[in-house]
Amino acid sequence: MSETYDLAIIGGGPAGLTAGIYGARAGLSTIILEKLTPGGQVVTTDVVENYPGFTEPITGYELMEKMLNQASKFGVEIKSADVKSLDINHNDNEIHAVFDDGKTNALSVIIASGAEHRRLDIPGENRFWGSGVSCCATCDGMFYRDKEVVVVGGGDTAIKESIFLTKFASKITIIHRRDRLRATKVLQDEIFKMGDKVNFAWKTVVKEVMGDAHVEAVRLENVDTNEERILECDGVFVFVGFNPNTEFARGVVDTDKKGYIITNDDMATSVPGIYACGDARKKLLRQIITACGEGATAAYSAQMYVEELKGIAYK
Ligand code: NAP
């Protein structure tokens, strides 16, 4: 018979790794199921400046490597698996996280599956995705040394990544559908100080990514006048928010309209024994620090649930 873990965590970003550290330290047999490599979106973040304890900026990769090593040190098992569904067995209180070639059985589950970059869904975007259209300046910025790029979006990610792109690109045009940025003031102050290298196309959307063998231009539309124009560029960076990676949990736990999982303050979902934390959860602030805090809370809640199931008095 296959093993039943006390705790299975779906996703190995900051939320999942922190839940793993807390779960394993509390004595729960703990496994993290991760689709790709542990670390989550943060791995591609150039510099993390707002995670407490690091007076000097640390790269996203380094920070996540530390969290992964810490989780491994406490005995968290990490398995490569793309979870497709959650089955609940009410007879033996088990929850089965099902993936293509098997399943993991656990008494409790923490969903920490994060979110992925939203796309624009415009002609040319998919054709050039990964070779001319990107959602990661840290990964692809160096390909645009002395080239002209456009950045789509006006949030923290768009502005942070634009600042990073100034190291490489000769010109950056930020295309934003409104007349003011959504990004926090500190990032706005920084980008507005960048000088001629950074341009803005306000109240503008991208209608098409154009090119033959490679990206050559974007077709833009002014949202007020519907006037269209062509802007030549060598690459397009899309930072228009995220969609939660929660397909496998839909119909099992309650979500909002966008698919973000609804929890209470203890990170409990609508199903006993299933918790959620990090970017997959409906909440106000999506940061590494909030993901970690929620991961700790989710693991503590899971610990209390499992100990009650096992009949261990909890004080
Ligand atoms: P976001 O805050 O949701 O911003 C998305 C941006 O894309 C908005 O400006 C939005 O325009 C625009 N947008 C959305 N759909 C669009 C479409 N179809 N066409 C054109 N534009 C579109 O997403 P984010 O910037 O990725 O940030 C996500 C979360 O991570 C936020 O909570 C953010 O604070 C956090 N974050 C923090 C940092 C940091 O350094 N502290 C860095 C990165 C991210 P509107 O403004 O008109 O809605």
mmCIF file of N, CA and C in Angstrom, residues 1 4 36 49 80 87 108 134 165 215 218 249 277 283:
data_model
loop_
_atom_site.group_PDB
_atom_site.id
_atom_site.type_symbol
_atom_site.label_atom_id
_atom_site.label_comp_id
_atom_site.label_asym_id
_atom_site.label_seq_id
_atom_site.Cartn_x
_atom_site.Cartn_y
_atom_site.Cartn_z
ATOM 1 N N MET A 1 0.839 -1.195 0.000
ATOM 2 C CA MET A 1 0.000 0.000 0.000
ATOM 3 C C MET A 1 0.881 1.255 0.000
ATOM 4 N N THR A 4 0.852 7.183 3.202
ATOM 5 C CA THR A 4 -0.012 8.351 3.395
ATOM 6 C C THR A 4 0.770 9.384 4.203
ATOM 7 N N LEU A 36 7.499 22.215 -11.738
ATOM 8 C CA LEU A 36 8.773 22.509 -12.404
ATOM 9 C C LEU A 36 9.898 22.325 -11.392
ATOM 10 N N GLU A 49 14.493 43.325 -2.716
ATOM 11 C CA GLU A 49 14.972 44.367 -1.802
ATOM 12 C C GLU A 49 14.130 44.492 -0.545
ATOM 13 N N SER A 80 8.649 15.694 -8.126
ATOM 14 C CA SER A 80 8.248 16.377 -9.347
ATOM 15 C C SER A 80 6.904 15.813 -9.809
ATOM 16 N N ASP A 87 -8.826 14.365 -5.075
ATOM 17 C CA ASP A 87 -9.943 13.469 -4.728
ATOM 18 C C ASP A 87 -9.989 13.329 -3.221
ATOM 19 N N SER A 108 -3.705 15.813 5.026
ATOM 20 C CA SER A 108 -4.007 17.230 4.808
ATOM 21 C C SER A 108 -3.238 17.715 3.576
ATOM 22 N N SER A 134 8.137 37.971 -24.311
ATOM 23 C CA SER A 134 8.640 37.366 -23.073
ATOM 24 C C SER A 134 7.864 37.884 -21.868
ATOM 25 N N LEU A 165 15.409 46.244 -17.408
ATOM 26 C CA LEU A 165 15.705 46.246 -18.849
ATOM 27 C C LEU A 165 16.561 47.430 -19.281
ATOM 28 N N VAL A 215 10.233 39.469 -34.234
ATOM 29 C CA VAL A 215 9.377 40.622 -33.916
ATOM 30 C C VAL A 215 9.960 41.891 -34.542
ATOM 31 N N VAL A 218 4.909 46.570 -33.085
ATOM 32 C CA VAL A 218 3.592 46.296 -32.492
ATOM 33 C C VAL A 218 2.594 47.293 -33.075
ATOM 34 N N ALA A 249 -8.064 22.385 -8.549
ATOM 35 C CA ALA A 249 -8.828 22.483 -7.297
ATOM 36 C C ALA A 249 -10.223 23.065 -7.513
ATOM 37 N N CYS A 277 -2.398 28.952 0.460
ATOM 38 C CA CYS A 277 -1.558 30.100 0.825
ATOM 39 C C CYS A 277 -0.811 30.597 -0.409
ATOM 40 N N LYS A 283 -6.563 37.477 -2.010
ATOM 41 C CA LYS A 283 -6.015 38.333 -0.949
ATOM 42 C C LYS A 283 -5.613 39.682 -1.518
#
